[in-house]
Coordinates of C-alpha atoms in Angstrom, one line a residue:
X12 CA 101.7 86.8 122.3
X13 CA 101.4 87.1 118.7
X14 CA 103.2 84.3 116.4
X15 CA 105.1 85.2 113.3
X16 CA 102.1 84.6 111.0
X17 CA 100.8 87.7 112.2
X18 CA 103.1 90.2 111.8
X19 CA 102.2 91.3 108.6
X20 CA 99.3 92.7 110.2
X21 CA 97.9 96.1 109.7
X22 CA 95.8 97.2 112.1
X23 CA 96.9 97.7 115.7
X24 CA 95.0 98.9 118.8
X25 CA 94.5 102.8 119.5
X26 CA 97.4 103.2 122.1
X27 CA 97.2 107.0 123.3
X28 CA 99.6 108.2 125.9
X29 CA 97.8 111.9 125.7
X30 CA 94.3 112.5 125.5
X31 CA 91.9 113.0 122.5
X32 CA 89.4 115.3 125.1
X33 CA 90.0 118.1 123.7
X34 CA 90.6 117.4 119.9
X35 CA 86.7 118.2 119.1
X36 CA 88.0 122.0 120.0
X37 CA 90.6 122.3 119.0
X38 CA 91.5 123.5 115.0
X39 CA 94.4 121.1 114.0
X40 CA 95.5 118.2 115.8
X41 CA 99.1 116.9 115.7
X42 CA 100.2 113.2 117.0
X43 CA 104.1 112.8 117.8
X44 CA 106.2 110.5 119.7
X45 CA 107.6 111.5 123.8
X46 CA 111.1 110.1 123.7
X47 CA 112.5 111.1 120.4
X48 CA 113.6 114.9 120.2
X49 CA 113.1 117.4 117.2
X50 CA 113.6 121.1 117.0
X51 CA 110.3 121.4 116.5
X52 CA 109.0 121.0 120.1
X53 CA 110.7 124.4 120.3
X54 CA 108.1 126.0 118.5
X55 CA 105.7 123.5 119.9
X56 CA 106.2 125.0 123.5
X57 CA 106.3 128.4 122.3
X58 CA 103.3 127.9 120.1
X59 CA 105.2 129.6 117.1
X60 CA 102.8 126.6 115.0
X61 CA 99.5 128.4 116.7
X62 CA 100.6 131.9 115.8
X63 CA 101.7 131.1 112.5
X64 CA 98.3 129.1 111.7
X65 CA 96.1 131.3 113.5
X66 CA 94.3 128.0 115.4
X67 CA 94.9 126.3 118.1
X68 CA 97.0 123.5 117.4
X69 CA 96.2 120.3 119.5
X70 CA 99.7 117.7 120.0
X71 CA 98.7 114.2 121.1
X72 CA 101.8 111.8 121.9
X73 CA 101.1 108.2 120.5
X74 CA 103.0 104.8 121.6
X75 CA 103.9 103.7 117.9
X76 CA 102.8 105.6 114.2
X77 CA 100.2 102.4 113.4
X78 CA 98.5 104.2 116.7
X79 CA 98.8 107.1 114.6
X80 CA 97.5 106.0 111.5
X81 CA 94.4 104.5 113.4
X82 CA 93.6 108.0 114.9
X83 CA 93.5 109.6 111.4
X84 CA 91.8 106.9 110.1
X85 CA 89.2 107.8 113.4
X86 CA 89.1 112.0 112.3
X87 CA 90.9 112.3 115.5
X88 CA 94.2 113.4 114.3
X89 CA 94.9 115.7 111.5
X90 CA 99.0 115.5 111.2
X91 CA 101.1 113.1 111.9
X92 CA 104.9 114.1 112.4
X93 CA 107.8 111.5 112.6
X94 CA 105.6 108.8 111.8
X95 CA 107.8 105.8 110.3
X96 CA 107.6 104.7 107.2
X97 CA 106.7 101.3 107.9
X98 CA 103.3 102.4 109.4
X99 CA 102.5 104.5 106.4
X100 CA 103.4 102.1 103.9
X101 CA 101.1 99.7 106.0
X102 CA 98.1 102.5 105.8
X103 CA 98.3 103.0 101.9
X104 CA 99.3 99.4 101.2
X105 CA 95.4 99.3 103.1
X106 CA 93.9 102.4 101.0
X107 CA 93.7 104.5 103.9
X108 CA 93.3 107.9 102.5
X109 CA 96.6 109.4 104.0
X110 CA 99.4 111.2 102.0
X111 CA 103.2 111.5 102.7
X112 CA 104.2 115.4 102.7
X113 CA 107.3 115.7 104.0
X114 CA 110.7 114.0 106.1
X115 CA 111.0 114.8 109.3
X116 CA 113.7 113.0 110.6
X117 CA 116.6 110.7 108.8
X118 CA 118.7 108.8 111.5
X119 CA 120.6 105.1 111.3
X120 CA 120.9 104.1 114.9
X121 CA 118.0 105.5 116.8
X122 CA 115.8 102.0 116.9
X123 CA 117.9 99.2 118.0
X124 CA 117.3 95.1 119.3
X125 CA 118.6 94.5 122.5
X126 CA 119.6 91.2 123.0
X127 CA 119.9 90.0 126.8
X128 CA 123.5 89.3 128.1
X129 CA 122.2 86.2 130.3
X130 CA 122.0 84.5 126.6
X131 CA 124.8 84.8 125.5
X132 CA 123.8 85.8 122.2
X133 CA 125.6 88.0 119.8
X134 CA 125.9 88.7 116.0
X135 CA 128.6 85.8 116.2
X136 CA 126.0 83.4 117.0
X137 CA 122.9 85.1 116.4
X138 CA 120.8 81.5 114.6
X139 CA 120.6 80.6 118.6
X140 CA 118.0 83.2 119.2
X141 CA 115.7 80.7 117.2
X142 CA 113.4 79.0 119.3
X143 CA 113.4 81.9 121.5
X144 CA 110.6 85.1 122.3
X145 CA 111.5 88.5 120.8
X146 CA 109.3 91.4 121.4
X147 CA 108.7 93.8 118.8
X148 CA 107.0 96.8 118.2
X149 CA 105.1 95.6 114.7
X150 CA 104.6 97.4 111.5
X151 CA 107.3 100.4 112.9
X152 CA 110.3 101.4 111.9
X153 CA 111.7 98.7 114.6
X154 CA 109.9 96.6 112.8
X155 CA 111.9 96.7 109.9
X156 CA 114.9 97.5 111.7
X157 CA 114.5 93.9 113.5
X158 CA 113.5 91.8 110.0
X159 CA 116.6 93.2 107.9
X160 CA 118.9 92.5 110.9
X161 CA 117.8 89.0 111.6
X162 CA 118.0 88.4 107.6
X163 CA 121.6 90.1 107.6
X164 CA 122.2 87.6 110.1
X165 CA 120.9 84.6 108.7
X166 CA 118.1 84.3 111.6
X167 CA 114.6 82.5 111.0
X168 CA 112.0 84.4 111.6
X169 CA 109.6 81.5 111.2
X170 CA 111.5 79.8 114.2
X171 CA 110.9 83.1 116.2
X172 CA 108.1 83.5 118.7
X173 CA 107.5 87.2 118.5
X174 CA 105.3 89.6 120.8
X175 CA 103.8 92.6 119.6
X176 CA 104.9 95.3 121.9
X177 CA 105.3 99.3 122.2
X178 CA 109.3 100.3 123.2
X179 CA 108.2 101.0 126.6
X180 CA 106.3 97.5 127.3
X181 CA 109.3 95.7 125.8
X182 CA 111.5 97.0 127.7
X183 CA 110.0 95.8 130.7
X184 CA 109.6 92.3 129.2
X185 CA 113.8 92.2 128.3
X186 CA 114.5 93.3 132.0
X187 CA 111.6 90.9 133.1
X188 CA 113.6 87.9 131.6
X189 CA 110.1 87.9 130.2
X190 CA 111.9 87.7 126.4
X191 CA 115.4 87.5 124.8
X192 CA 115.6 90.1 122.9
X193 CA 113.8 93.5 122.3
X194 CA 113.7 96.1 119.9
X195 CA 112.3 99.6 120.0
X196 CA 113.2 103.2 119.6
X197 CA 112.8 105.7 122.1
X198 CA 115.9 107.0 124.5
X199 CA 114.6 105.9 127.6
X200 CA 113.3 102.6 126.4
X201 CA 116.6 102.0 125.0
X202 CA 118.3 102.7 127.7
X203 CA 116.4 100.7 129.8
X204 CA 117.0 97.5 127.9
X205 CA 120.8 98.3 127.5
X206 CA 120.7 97.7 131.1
X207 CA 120.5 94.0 130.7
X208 CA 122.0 93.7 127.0
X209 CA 124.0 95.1 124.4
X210 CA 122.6 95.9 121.0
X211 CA 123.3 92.7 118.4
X212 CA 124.8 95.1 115.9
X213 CA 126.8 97.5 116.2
X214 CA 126.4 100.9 114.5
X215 CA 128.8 100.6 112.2
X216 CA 127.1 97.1 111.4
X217 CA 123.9 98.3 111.3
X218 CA 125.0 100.9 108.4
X219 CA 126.9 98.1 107.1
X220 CA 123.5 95.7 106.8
X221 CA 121.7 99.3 105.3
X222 CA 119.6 99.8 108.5
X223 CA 118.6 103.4 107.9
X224 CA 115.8 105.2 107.6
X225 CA 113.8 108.2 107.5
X226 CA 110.4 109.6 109.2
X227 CA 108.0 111.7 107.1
X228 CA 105.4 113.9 108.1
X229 CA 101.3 112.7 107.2
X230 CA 98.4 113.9 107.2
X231 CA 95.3 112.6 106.4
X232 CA 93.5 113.4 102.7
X233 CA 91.0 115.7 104.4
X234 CA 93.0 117.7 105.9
X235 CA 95.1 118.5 103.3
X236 CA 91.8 119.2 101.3
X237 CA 90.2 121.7 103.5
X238 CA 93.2 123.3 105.2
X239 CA 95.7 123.7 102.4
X240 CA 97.6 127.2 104.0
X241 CA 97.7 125.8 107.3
X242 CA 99.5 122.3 106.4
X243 CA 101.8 125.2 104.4
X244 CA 102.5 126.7 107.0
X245 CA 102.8 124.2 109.6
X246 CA 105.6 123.0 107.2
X247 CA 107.3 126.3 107.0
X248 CA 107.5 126.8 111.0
X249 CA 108.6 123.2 111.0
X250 CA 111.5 124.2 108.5
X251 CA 112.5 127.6 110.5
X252 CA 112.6 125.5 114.0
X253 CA 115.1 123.0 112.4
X254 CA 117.0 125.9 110.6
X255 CA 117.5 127.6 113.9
X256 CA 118.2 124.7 115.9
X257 CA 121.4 124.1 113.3
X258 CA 122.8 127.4 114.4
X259 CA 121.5 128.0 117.7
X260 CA 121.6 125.0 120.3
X261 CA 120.7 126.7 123.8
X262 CA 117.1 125.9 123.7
X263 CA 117.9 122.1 123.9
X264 CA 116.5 122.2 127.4
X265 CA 112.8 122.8 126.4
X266 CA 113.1 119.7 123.5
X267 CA 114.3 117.4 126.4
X268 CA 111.3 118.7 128.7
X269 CA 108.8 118.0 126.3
X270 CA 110.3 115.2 124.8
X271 CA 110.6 113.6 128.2
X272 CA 114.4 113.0 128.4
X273 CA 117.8 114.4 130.1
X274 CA 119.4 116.8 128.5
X275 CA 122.2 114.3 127.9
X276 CA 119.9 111.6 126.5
X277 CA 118.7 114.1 124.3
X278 CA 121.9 115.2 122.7
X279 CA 122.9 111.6 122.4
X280 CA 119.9 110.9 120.7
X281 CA 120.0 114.0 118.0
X282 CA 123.2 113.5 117.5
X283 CA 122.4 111.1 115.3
X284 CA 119.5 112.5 113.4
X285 CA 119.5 115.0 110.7
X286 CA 116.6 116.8 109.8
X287 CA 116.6 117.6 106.3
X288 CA 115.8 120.8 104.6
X289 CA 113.2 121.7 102.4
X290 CA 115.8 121.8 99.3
X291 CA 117.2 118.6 100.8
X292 CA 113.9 116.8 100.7
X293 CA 112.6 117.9 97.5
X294 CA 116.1 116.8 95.8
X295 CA 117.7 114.0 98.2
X296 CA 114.5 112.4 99.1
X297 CA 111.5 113.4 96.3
X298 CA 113.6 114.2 93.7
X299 CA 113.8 112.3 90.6
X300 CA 116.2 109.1 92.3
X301 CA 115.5 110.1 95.7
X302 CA 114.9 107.9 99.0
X303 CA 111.1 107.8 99.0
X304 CA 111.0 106.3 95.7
X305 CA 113.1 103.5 96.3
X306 CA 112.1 102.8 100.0
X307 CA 108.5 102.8 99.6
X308 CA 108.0 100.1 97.0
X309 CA 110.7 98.1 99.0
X310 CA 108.9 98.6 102.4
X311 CA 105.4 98.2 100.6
X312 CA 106.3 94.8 99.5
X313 CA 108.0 93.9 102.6
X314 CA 105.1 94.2 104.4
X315 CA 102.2 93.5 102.2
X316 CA 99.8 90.5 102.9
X317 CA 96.7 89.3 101.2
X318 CA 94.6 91.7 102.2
X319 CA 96.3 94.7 101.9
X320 CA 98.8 93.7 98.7
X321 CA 101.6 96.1 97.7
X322 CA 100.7 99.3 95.2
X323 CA 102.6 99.2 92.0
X324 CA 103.3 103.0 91.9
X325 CA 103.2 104.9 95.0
X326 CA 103.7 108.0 94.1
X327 CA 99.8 109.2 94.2
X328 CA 100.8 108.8 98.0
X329 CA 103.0 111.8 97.9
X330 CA 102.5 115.4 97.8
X331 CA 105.4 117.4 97.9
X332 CA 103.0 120.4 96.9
X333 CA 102.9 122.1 100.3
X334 CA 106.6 122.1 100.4
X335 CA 107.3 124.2 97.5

């Protein structure tokens, strides 16, 4: 268990899923999450990305994007895609040499707490989960998720104990009885823990609290150094798999394979997630008043600590360069 004093912490253990065996061979290596479906894993599984780039591209699923910010950190990942924001602030609040180069994903529901029925706990009551053992998936986008409900809801996180768990782990601990609440993100975690409990809010009070959020694409410094054309293009195939998926649903079946989810689950789950164009993001989110300039200074000082304090200007953390 990890008390609340630590979960401002940045680093967190290496947690592949995949394997790293054969990233020393291969030409660009790509981390991404199982459970949570993009168009992309069209071209994935068609290896439009390998064509396009003209190397093999290597994709390693990871438990949670701190995971993946450790395995750029290591050289073993190149490219991370949908890796929260919470994670990356986290990395450059730390001076890991990592830059933000696109969004790949803007949702408002698809991490959620799960709070168990047996406790009787709602948003009515919600102060009564003090005292009691939350799990928690720290320095993620459930992460934040969890600390702006339980401030929307008056909760004191001092007066929590809170265990630092993956979606999948804490969804075993809810069912377990193990802890009274869980949050994660994932389809089939979720769904797990919404067999013993119901979410404490609501969509429509989740967008009502300004729960919502975006995942971006990173990649580490090097990278972005040394293979300039093939972050280019691995941006552009990126682009052409959501553009097709927006007219052309019928290859849904290969995302939910590879994303390892029912068709069903899946189309629950993307139905609410956009995935913003290229115009979109270099206007809506990096334009002058877009997203990423207000959420990463308000995320960087969320989750700043002593040791890794928050940046005054963010903005040499973006390169929107390789979109254009």
């Amino acid at each position: 268990m990890k008390p609340i004093k630590n979960i401002l912490k940045f680093a967190s253990t290496v947690a592949l899923t995949g394997t790293l065996a054969t990233s020393a061979v291969a030409d660009v290596n790509v981390a991404y999450f199982l459970e949570w479906a993009t168009p992309n894993q069209v071209a994935k599984v068609e290896k439009a990305y390998d064509e396009a780039i003209g190397e093999k591209v290597n994709w390693i699923n990871f438990g949670s994007g701190g995971a993946m910010t450790e395995a750029m950190l290591a050289g073993d990942i190149d490219i991370s895609f949908s890796q929260g924001l919470a994670p990356f602030v986290n990395a450059i609040n730390a001076n890991a040499p990592i830059k933000m180069v696109g969004v790949a994903v803007a949702y408002g529901a698809a991490d959620d707490c799960i709070v168990n029925s047996k406790e009787g706990i709602s948003s009515s009551n919600a102060t009564e989960l003090e005292g009691k053992t939350v799990a928690v998936p720290l320095n993620t986008m459930a992460d934040f998720g969890f600390r702006v409900t339980m401030e929307h809801l008056g909760v004191d996180l001092s007066k929590l104990t809170i265990v630092d768990q993956e979606p999948a782990d804490a969804a075993v601990s809810l069912v377990d009885g193990a802890v009274s609440m869980a949050c994660g993100f994932g389809e089939n975690s979720l769904s797990k823990m919404k067999e013993v409990g119901k979410p404490m809010l609501t969509t429509a009070e989740k967008a009502e609290a300004g729960i919502s959020s975006f995942d971006i694409i990173s990649v580490t410094e090097k990278f972005a150094q040394e293979k300039p054309e093939a972050l280019r293009t691995f941006l552009e195939v990126t682009a052409e798999a959501n553009a097709e998926f927006a007219k052309d649903q019928s290859k849904i079946g290969i995302i939910a394979s590879d994303a390892g989810l029912t068709i069903e689950k899946t189309k629950a789950q993307m139905a609410g997630f956009a995935f913003p164009s290229v115009d979109e993001q270099l206007t809506a989110y990096f334009g002058k008043e877009g997203r990423v300039w207000d959420m990463l200074p308000f995320m960087g000082q969320m989750f700043a600590t002593e040791n890794s304090p928050a940046k005054a200007d963010y903005t040499p953390a973006v390169d929107t360069s390789f979109l254009k």
